[in-house]
mmCIF file of C-alpha atoms and ligand atoms in Angstrom:
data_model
loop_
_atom_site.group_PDB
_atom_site.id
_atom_site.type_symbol
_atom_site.label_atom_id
_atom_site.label_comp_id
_atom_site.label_asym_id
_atom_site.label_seq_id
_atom_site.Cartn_x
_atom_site.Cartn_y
_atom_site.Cartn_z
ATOM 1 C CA UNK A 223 18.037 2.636 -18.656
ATOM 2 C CA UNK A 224 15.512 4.985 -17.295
ATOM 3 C CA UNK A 225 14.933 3.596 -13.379
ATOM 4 C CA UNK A 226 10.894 2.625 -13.206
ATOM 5 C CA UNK A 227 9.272 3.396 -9.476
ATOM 6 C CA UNK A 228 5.922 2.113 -8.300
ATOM 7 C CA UNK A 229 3.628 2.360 -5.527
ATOM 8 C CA UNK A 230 1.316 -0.203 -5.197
ATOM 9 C CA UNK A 231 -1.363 0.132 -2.693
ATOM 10 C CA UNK A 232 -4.455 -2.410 -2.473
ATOM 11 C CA UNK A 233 -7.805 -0.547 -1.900
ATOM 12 C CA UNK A 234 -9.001 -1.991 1.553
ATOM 13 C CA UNK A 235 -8.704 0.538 3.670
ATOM 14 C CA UNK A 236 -7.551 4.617 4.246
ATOM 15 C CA UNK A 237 -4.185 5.069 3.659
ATOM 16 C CA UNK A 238 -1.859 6.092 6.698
ATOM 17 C CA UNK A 239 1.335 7.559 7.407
ATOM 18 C CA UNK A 240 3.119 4.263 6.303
ATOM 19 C CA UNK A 241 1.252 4.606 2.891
ATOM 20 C CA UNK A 242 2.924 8.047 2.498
ATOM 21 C CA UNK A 243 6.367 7.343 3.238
ATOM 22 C CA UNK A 244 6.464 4.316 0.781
ATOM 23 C CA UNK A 245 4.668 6.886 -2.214
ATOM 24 C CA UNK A 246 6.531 9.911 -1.262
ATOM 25 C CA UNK A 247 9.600 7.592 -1.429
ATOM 26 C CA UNK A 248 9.333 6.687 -4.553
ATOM 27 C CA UNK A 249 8.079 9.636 -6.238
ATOM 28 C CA UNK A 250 10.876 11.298 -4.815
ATOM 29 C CA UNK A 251 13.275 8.644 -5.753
ATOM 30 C CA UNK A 252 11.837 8.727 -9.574
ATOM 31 C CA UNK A 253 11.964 12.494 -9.655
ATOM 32 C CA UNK A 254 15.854 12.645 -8.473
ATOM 33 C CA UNK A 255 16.499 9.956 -10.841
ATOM 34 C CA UNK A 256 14.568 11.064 -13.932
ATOM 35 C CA UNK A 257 12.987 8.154 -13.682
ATOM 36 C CA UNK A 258 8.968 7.404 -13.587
ATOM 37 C CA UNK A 259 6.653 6.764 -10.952
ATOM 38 C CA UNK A 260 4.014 4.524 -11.701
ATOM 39 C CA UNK A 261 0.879 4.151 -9.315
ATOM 40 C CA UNK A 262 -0.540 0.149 -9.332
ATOM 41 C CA UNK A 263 -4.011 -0.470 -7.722
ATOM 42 C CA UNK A 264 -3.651 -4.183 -6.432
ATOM 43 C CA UNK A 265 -7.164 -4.837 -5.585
ATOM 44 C CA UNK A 266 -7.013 -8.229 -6.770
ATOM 45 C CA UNK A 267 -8.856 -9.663 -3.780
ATOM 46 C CA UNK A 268 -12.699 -8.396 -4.275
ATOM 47 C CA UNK A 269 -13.528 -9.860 -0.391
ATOM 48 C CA UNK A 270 -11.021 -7.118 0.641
ATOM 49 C CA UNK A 271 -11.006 -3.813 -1.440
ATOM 50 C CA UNK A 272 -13.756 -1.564 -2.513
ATOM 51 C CA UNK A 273 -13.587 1.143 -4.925
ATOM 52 C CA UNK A 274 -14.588 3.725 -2.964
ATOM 53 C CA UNK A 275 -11.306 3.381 -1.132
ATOM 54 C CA UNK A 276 -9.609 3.663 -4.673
ATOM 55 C CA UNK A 277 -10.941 7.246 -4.903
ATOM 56 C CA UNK A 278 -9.551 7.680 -1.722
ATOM 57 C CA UNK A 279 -6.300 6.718 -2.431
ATOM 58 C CA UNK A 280 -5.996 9.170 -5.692
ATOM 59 C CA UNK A 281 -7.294 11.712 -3.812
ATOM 60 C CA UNK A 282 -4.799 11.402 -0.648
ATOM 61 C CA UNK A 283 -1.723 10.725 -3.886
ATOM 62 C CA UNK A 284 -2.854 14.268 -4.928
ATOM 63 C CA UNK A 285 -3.215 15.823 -1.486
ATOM 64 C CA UNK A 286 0.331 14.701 -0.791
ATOM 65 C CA UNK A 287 1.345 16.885 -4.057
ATOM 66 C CA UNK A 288 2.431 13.329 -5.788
ATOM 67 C CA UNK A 289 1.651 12.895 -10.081
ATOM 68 C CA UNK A 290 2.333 9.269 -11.750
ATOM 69 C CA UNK A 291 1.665 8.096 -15.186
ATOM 70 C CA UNK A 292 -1.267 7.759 -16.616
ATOM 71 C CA UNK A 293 -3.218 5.051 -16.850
ATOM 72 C CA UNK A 294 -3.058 3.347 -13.543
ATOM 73 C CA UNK A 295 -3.063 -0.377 -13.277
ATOM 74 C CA UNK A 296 -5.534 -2.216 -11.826
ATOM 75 C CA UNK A 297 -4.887 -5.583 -11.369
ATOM 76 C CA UNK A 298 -8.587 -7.070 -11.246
ATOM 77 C CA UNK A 299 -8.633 -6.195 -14.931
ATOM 78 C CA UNK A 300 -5.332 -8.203 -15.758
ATOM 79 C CA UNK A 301 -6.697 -11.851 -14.834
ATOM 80 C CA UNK A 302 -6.173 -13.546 -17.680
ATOM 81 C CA UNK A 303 -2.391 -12.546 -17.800
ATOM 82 C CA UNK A 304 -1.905 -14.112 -14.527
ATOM 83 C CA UNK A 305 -3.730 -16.834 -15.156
ATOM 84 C CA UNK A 306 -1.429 -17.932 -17.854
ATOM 85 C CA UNK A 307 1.707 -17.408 -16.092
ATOM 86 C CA UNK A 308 0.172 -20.081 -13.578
ATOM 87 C CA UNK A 309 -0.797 -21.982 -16.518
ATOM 88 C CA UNK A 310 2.997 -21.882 -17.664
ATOM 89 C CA UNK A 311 3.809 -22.744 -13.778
ATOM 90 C CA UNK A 312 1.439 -25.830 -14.391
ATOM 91 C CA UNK A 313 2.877 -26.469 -17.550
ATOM 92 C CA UNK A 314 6.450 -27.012 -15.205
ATOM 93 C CA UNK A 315 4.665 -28.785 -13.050
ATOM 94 C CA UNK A 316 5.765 -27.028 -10.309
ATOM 95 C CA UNK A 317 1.770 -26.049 -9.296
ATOM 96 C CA UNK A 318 -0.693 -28.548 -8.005
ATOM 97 C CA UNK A 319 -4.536 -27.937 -6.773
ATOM 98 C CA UNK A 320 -4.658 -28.342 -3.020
ATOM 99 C CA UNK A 321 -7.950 -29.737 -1.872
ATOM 100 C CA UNK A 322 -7.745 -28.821 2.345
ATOM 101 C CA UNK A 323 -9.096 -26.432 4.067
ATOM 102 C CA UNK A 324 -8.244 -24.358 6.205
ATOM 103 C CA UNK A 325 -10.009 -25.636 8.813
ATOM 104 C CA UNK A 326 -8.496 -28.992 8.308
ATOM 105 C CA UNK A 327 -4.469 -27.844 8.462
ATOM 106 C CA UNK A 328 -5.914 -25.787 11.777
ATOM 107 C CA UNK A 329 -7.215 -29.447 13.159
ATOM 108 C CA UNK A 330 -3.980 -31.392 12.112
ATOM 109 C CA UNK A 331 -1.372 -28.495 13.645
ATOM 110 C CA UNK A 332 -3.755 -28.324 16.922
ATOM 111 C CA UNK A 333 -3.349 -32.608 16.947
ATOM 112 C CA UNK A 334 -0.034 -32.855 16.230
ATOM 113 C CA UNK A 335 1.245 -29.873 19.154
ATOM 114 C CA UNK A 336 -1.036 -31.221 21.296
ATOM 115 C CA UNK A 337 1.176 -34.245 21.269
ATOM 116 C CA UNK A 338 4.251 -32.797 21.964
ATOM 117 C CA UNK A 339 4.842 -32.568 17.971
ATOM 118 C CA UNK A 340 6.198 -29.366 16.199
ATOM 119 C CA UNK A 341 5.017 -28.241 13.063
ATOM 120 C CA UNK A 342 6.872 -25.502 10.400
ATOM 121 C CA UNK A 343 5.672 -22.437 10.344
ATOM 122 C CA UNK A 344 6.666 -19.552 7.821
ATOM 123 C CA UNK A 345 7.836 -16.160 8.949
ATOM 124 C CA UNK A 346 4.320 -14.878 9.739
ATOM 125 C CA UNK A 347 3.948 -17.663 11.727
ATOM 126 C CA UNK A 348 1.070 -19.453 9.871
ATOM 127 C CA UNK A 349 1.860 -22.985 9.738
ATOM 128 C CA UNK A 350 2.977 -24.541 6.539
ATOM 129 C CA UNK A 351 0.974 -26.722 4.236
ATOM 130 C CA UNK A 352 0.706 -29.855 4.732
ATOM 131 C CA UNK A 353 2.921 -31.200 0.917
ATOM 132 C CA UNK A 354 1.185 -34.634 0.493
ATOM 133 C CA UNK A 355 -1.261 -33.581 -1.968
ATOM 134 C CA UNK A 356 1.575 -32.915 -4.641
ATOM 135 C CA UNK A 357 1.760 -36.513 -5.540
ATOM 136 C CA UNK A 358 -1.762 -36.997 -5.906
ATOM 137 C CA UNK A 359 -2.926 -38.424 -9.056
ATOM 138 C CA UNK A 360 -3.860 -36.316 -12.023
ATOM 139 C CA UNK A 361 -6.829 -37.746 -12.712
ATOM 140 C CA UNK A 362 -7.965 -37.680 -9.146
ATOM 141 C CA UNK A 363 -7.201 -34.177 -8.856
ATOM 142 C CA UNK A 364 -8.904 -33.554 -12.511
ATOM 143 C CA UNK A 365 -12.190 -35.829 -11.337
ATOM 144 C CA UNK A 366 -12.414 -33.793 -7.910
ATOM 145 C CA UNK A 367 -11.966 -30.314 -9.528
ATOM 146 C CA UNK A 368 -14.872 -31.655 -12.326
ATOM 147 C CA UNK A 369 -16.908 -32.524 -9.330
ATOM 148 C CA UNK A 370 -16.492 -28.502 -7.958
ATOM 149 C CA UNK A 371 -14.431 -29.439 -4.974
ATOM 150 C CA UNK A 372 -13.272 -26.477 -3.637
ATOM 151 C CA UNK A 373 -9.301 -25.574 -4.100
ATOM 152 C CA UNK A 374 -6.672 -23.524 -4.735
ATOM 153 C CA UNK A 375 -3.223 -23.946 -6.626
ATOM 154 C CA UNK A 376 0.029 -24.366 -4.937
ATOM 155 C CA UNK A 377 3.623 -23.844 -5.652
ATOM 156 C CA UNK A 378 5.429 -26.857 -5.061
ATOM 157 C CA UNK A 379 8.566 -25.937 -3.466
ATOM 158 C CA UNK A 380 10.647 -28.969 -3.635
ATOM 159 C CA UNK A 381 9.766 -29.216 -7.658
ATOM 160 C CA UNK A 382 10.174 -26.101 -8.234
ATOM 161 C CA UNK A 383 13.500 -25.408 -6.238
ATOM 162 C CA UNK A 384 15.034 -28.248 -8.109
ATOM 163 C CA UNK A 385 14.255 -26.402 -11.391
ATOM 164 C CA UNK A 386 16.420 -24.363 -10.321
ATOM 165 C CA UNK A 387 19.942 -26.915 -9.603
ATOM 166 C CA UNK A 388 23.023 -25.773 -7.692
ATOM 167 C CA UNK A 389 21.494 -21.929 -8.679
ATOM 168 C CA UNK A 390 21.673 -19.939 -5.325
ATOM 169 C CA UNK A 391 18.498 -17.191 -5.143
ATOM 170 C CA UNK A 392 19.317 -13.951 -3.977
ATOM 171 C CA UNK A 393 18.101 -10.054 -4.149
ATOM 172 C CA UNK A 394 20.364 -6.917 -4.511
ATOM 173 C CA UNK A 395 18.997 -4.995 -1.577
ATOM 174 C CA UNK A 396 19.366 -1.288 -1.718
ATOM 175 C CA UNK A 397 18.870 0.484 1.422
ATOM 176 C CA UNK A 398 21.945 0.497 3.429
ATOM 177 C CA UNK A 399 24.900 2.138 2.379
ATOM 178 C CA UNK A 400 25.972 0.039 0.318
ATOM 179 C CA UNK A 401 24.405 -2.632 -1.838
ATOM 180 C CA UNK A 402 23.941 -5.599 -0.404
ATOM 181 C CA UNK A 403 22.912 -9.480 -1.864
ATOM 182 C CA UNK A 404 20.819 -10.618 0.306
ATOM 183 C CA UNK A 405 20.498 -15.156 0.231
ATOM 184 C CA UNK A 406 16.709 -15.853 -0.756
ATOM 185 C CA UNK A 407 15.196 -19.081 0.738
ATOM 186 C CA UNK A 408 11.599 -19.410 -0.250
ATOM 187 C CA UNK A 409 11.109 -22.836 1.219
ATOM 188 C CA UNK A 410 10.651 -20.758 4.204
ATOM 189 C CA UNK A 411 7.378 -20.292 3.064
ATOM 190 C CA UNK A 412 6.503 -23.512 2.239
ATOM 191 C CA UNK A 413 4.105 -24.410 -0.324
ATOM 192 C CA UNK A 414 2.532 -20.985 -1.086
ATOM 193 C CA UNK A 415 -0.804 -20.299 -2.700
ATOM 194 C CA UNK A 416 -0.841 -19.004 -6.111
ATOM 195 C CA UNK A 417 -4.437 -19.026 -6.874
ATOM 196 C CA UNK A 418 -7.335 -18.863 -4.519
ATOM 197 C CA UNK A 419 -10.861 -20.404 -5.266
ATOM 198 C CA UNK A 420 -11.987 -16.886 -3.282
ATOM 199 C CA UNK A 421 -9.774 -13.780 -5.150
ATOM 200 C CA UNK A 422 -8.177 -14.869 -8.559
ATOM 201 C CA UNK A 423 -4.604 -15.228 -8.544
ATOM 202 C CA UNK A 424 -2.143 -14.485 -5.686
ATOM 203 C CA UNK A 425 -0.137 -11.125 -4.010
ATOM 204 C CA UNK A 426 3.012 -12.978 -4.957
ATOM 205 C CA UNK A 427 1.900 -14.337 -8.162
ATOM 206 C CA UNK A 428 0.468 -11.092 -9.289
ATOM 207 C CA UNK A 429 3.165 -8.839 -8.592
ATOM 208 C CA UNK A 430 6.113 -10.522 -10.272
ATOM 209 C CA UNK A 431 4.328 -10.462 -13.369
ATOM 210 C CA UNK A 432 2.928 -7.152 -12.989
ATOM 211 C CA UNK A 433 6.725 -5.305 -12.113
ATOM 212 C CA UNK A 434 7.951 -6.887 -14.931
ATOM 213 C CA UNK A 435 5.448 -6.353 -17.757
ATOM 214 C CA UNK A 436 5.379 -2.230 -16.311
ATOM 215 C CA UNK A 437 9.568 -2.654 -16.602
ATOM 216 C CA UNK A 438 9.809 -2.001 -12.538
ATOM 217 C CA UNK A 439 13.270 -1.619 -12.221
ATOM 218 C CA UNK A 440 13.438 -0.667 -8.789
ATOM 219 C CA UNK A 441 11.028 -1.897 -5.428
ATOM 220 C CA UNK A 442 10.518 0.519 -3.305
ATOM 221 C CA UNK A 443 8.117 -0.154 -0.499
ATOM 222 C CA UNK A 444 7.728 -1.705 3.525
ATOM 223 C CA UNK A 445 10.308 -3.826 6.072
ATOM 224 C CA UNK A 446 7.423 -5.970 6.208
ATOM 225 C CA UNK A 447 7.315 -7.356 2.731
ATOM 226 C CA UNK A 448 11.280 -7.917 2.980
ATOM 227 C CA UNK A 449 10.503 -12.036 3.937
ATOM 228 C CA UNK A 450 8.401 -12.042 0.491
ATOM 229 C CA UNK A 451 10.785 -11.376 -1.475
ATOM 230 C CA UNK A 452 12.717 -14.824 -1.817
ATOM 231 C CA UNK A 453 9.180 -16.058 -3.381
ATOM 232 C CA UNK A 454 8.992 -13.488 -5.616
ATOM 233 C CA UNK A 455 12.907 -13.693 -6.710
ATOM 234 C CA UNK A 456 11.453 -17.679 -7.294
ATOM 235 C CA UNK A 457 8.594 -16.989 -9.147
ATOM 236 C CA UNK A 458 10.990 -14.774 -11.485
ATOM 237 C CA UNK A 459 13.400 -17.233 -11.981
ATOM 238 C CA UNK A 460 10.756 -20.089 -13.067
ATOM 239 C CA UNK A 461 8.943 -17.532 -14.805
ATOM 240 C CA UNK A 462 12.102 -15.667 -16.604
ATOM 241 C CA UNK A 463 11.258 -12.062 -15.345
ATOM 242 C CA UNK A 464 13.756 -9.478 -15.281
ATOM 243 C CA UNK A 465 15.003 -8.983 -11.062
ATOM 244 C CA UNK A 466 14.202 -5.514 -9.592
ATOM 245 C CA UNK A 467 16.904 -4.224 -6.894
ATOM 246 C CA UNK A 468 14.467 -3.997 -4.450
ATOM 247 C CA UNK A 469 14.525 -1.393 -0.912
ATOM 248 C CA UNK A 470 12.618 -2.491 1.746
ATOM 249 C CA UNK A 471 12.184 0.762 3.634
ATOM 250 C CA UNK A 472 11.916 1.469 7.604
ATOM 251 C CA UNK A 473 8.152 0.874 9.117
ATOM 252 C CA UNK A 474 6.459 3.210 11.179
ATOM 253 C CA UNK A 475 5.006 2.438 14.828
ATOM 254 C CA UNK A 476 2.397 4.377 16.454
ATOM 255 C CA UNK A 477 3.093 5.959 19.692
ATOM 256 C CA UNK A 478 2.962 2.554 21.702
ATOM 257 C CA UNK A 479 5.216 0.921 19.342
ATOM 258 C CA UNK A 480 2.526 -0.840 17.047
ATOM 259 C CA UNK A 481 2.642 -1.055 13.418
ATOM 260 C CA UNK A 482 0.404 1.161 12.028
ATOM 261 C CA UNK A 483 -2.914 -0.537 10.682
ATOM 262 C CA UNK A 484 -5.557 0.914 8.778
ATOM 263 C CA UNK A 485 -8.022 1.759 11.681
ATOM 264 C CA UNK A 486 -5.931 4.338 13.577
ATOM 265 C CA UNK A 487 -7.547 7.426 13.401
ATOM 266 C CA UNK A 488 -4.620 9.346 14.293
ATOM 267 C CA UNK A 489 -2.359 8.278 11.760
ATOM 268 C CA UNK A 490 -4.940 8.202 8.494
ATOM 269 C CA UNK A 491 -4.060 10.942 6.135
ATOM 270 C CA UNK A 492 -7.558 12.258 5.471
ATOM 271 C CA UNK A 493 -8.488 12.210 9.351
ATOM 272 C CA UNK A 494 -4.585 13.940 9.659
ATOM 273 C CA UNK A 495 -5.483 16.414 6.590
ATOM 274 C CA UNK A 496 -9.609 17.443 7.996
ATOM 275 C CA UNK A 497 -7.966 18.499 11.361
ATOM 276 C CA UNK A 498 -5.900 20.520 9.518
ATOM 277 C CA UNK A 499 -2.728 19.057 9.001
ATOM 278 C CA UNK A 500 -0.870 20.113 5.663
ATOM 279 C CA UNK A 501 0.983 18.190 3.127
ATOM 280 C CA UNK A 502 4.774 19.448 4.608
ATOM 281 C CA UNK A 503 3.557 18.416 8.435
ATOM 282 C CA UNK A 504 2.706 14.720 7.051
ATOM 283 C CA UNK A 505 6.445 14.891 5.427
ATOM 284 C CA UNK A 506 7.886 16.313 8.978
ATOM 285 C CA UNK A 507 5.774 13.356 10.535
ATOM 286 C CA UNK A 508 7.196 10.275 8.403
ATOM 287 C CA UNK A 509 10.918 11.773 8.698
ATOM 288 C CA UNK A 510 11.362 12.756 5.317
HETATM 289 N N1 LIG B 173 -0.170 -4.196 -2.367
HETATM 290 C C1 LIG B 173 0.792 -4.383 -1.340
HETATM 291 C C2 LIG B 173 0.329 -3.694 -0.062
HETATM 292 O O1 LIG B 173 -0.526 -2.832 -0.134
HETATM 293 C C3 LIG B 173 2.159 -3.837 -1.681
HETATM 294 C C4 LIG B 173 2.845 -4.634 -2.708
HETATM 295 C C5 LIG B 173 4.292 -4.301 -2.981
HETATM 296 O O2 LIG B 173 4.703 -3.140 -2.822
HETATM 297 O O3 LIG B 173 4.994 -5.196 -3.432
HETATM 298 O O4 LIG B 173 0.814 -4.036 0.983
#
């Protein structure tokens, strides 16, 4: 089978050095494998990215020396196909539309620490959501979503965990020496959003489908999307999607040991490219 690389940027911002060590990666990776390298725009989230950093990113792909297939993915052109993979989630019913806001989960974490309490949090450290709305009534929910109530659709965890029985998740993790399956525990995340009333569809929603229907066979890309991956080896499962092996590669830190962010001037590849910087310095840079 003919191994099936992607990089997948989302257009809402410059890219940095981080950028190019995930795309050089897996060009590189494709190209020693006679495999292909496919490039995916994720710009599903139209608060977020812009086009004009899309040109941007084509343009730094090229600088870098990189070619992928032709043509490129978008994702804000493939709504409807996620849209009925969380219509097949609903039809599970393992998804359920969750009516508070954000504002409101803020109010009930700050009330219950403020009593001594604890509340979950997931590995970002945003708290989880509350799960009482997954027993509310269908018609309810159906009357308050008629009515425009603002909402989003949730995974339920529990539900869709027990779809699952005794089944143990787990990822074949590439990175290290030698292969390695790594336990996936998505309740960790709680009851994550799959469809926003602000950007259609979710990261984790859209990307499952997306590596599948492009035949992905292998993940390349950052340390800090390694905690994602029990949701996505989850949404595979309920969704009967092929499982990637997946690498979650080393992150860069700038000189005081922060992870690199979109703003840094001295790290952006077009700021690092006008002051004269070639493509081989960037590779010398990343380590590669
Ligand atoms: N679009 C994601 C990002 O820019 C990467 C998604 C992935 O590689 O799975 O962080």
């Amino acid at each position: 089978m003919t191994p099936v690389f992607r990089f997948a940027p989302s257009p809402n911002g410059e890219l940095h050095l981080g950028h190019a060590l995930s795309a050089i990666l897996n060009h590189d990776m494709a190209r020693e494998t006679n495999g292909r390298f496919l490039l995916r725009i994720e710009d599903i989230d139209p608060q977020r990215c812009r086009p004009e950093f899309e040109t941007l990113i084509f343009e730094d792909l090229r600088w870098l020396g990189l070619d992928w297939e032709e043509p490129v993915r978008r994702q804000s052109e493939h709504v409807d196909v996620y849209r009925d993979a969380l219509e097949r989630l609903r039809g599970m019913g393992v998804v359920y539309p969750a009516f508070l806001s954000r504002a409101e989960v803020k109010r009930r974490v700050a009330d219950r620490e403020a009593q001594g309490g604890d509340w979950p949090r997931d590995p970002d450290g945003t708290p989880l959501y509350p799960t009482e709305e997954r027993d509310l009534d269908p018609a309810v929910a159906a009357a308050r979503i008629e009515a425009g109530e603002r909402h989003l659709w949730r995974l339920d965890m529990e539900r869709a965990l027990a779809r699952l029985g005794s089944e143990k998740l787990a990822w074949l993790e590439t990175g290290a020496a030698a292969p390695e399956h790594i336990p996936a525990d998505p309740s960790l995340w709680g009851d994550v959003a799959l469809w926003r009333w602000d950007a259609p569809s979710s990261y984790h929603l859209s990307v499952v489908v997306d590596d599948a229907l492009q035949g992905v066979t292998h993940v390349v890309r950052g340390r800090d999307l390694y905690w994602s991956t029990p949701v996505h080896r989850l949404l595979q499962r309920l969704l009967d999607l092929p499982a990637p092996t997946y690498l979650h590669h080393r992150l860069l830190t700038d000189e005081s040991g922060q992870k690199l962010s979109k703003s840094l001037q001295s790290t952006g590849l077009r700021a690092l490219g006008q002051a004269g910087g070639t493509p081989s310095d960037i590779r010398r840079r990343i380590g590669l």
